[in-house]
């Protein structure tokens, strides 16, 4: 089941990554012929968009969002500057409550927010387009726990964090290194962001996300990006995309807004995301949830444009429901699918990139529940035309745990989505009429020249599925998918090699981190 | 996790099934307040169709199908009458090879084949529409093996067959009892169809499929249907839908055509299905596969109309790929998804109902592989607008095995598809503006009046997903989804009660079976 699309043998002389300049160490590394990484570029979707609402339905949601903004308003807490900016822009501000004249936030966004942007990576071949018909997959974000078959569930450490960065780097259909791939709880809260951001910069050459847990941590991210990319480059280009969650319902808080302000003013991108467990943070109905989500995004994304007109901002929605019995969040059920598909339509009408979905599940382990729920989230995520997909791989237990085996399984599914998005090849080779003429009735296509010519690229090749006979599967130990994934992630970590990084840059980064760590005592807030 | 949509407690006086007339035994049964079955009607899809080809792409495939029919032709083996009928209709017949003038088969189908039809069940509330915007789910078809966690994999018996009929009967989102839910290999091949058809008739009140392994077995099915429904009713209405597979590439054989002839002339429905493992039975490319599939369906469905103009016929395609390494069939990969979505478009243009997909997988067990692959097959199956979905629940191991736990898991997913197909409720209650006004910023919706009013119907409730906390899940034994499903199928079989059947009808059926069994010796061909 090893696959040419996954981790092929090295081609002699081919660099480990696509960096265009490299020194003696790189050349030596290439010569050693260690496994190299074949990477897929971000997805350019060629299949039609999947929608759920017609023009009338979308207008109803938009009208209701305006009603919410106008009548109920949105709370902006602990961020006086945002209140001031909205007042100047024409909103009705009383205390921390902002009420918006109909259409105000939308017009502010549409005046300056880019429809799409490039997030630059330190390896230019890993640059990604965010928006338009592009889809970018990033790994899981936020879990305080990790799980694998060997160690079970345990608190995440910086070693786990680095492992997931490495796995994302080596996964051909993960286009983005993500952010808090797990929460390294062995490091002090006020300093761990330095190690996290450094891990992305050092261990991967894919684009990454920044810290948002305090404005000064966002500033550290920007400063480190300036060291990595050069200050001039960062001033003119987007090199960080960060996750700014609303405190639904209808609250934006000072921490998130503070981080957004740092990033927006540094011309870096923010994903403004209502984090919705419908039934708790929003109404139990999809249409109600959508109106609230749109209102929250309009207020949040509008704020980013008031901070800095033109700063990239993404329409995000984290869509989930709760169990009406236990109150527990549920995933992969039909209602969030409908919310995600409709929200994508709303984002396109607003004219900014869209984020939702991923490989979400409520299961504690990488079992059938996890897989059903993840697949039922991921496929609609792609079909919706989602531009930035967080939680693409590794998510378990409602986001409380990052699973090593789950990561491998999900990454395989991301590869399938990449293939699906290409659609049907209608070239003459794709039509294959000559093959049908050659083979004729009652024969088979296995050996025909068309099959031979298309052998390598014919079908997506999973590295995790076992399609062998029952007898062979049994002879090989009757392994389930999780057990096979366990072997794969260990082999990947064993074969991992860091992409080359200019030693002077590396040193400067480490120096920055050491200085910042020394400046204040450790703290867990 | 028990669910009101699944197997609720009985309501006093409510009949076990929806039969409108019932005698003393039924009344007593109702009074005993045993669990009853809440059944969902067949799906009437309200979400938009998902497509992959535009007008130009569809025209290319249709043109190529005509080229295949005209230049290569289709083999019709061991069925001289079909050759004769096509000759009369204007085709070029040489030996067993039929070459069709462009457009001939299409025009024959479009002249008489119904766009949709009702398949009647013995309980009128279980009648299903096949075609249009309806989707009907049926269980797995054909596996010689069964599997559960207790007994592992073993040959299927008539007891297993009856179990799966019972489980399908009790599953609210399985609308159709199916056919060979597993192959009862403990019964002689030449007689087992009698027991299979009887099991559907006796143990379920949902519509069913007929035997196709020999024309005389199809005749037995029709005769038994006449006993169940009355000969007059069967003469005028469709009460059987049966599976007629092509012998791809480009062969229809005498056994299948013989069964088709029996059903078509009895005005019963056939699904003409190219059974495609792309790369073996068709080209490795989707466009090539689609052209061949369309050619085969045009020839097969056209034949049904020559046998009996107006007999219901379905455009079927079983879409799978093969591993280019091992030759093993693969499922849930992107290429069959594209084939299914495009084939649905072709069927709509042809103007007959469509069958594809289901919950297909290559996994030997009900693990994450099984679930990913099944979900990646099932969701596109629904989205394509598929009218008849075979293999909706229970399929394992490329169809070699019917899984008890897999059946329960899949049936849950079918329920989710049923909910998804309803789309977004845009009523005033769905819009929930008052709820948002009531709750306001920074609060929650758990206790608001809108949530309370919509509590019962708010979200799809899975009977298999565990969304509890990690700690609670662990305290309950750290079960995986398959272990939970194991408990559910046993509970269901334990609680099963047969739908009432007129004892005179039952006796007549048993008499027919006994007579037929006595007439010939057992045989395993």
CSV table of C-alpha atoms in Angstrom, one decimal, chain A residues 58 61-63 65-66 69 86 100-113 294 297-299 302 305 315 345-352:
chain,number,residue,atom,x,y,z
A,58,UNK,CA,-29.7,33.9,1.1
A,61,UNK,CA,-30.4,35.2,6.1
A,62,UNK,CA,-28.7,38.5,5.1
A,63,UNK,CA,-31.8,40.5,6.1
A,65,UNK,CA,-28.3,39.3,10.1
A,66,UNK,CA,-28.8,43.0,9.4
A,69,UNK,CA,-26.9,43.9,14.0
A,86,UNK,CA,-17.2,52.0,15.0
A,100,UNK,CA,-25.0,48.8,13.3
A,101,UNK,CA,-27.1,50.6,10.7
A,102,UNK,CA,-28.2,48.1,8.1
A,103,UNK,CA,-25.5,47.4,5.5
A,104,UNK,CA,-22.8,49.4,7.3
A,105,UNK,CA,-20.5,46.5,8.2
A,106,UNK,CA,-21.0,44.9,4.9
A,107,UNK,CA,-20.1,48.1,3.0
A,108,UNK,CA,-17.0,48.6,5.1
A,109,UNK,CA,-15.8,45.1,4.4
A,110,UNK,CA,-16.6,45.3,0.7
A,111,UNK,CA,-14.8,48.6,0.4
A,112,UNK,CA,-11.4,47.3,1.4
A,113,UNK,CA,-11.1,43.5,2.3
A,294,UNK,CA,-23.3,36.3,9.5
A,297,UNK,CA,-18.7,37.9,11.1
A,298,UNK,CA,-19.8,41.2,9.7
A,299,UNK,CA,-19.0,42.9,13.0
A,302,UNK,CA,-15.6,44.9,9.7
A,305,UNK,CA,-11.1,46.7,8.1
A,315,UNK,CA,-15.3,34.6,7.0
A,345,UNK,CA,-22.6,31.0,0.0
A,346,UNK,CA,-22.9,33.9,2.3
A,347,UNK,CA,-19.1,34.4,2.3
A,348,UNK,CA,-19.0,34.5,-1.5
A,349,UNK,CA,-21.7,37.1,-1.6
A,350,UNK,CA,-19.8,39.1,1.0
A,351,UNK,CA,-16.7,38.7,-1.1
A,352,UNK,CA,-14.1,37.4,1.3
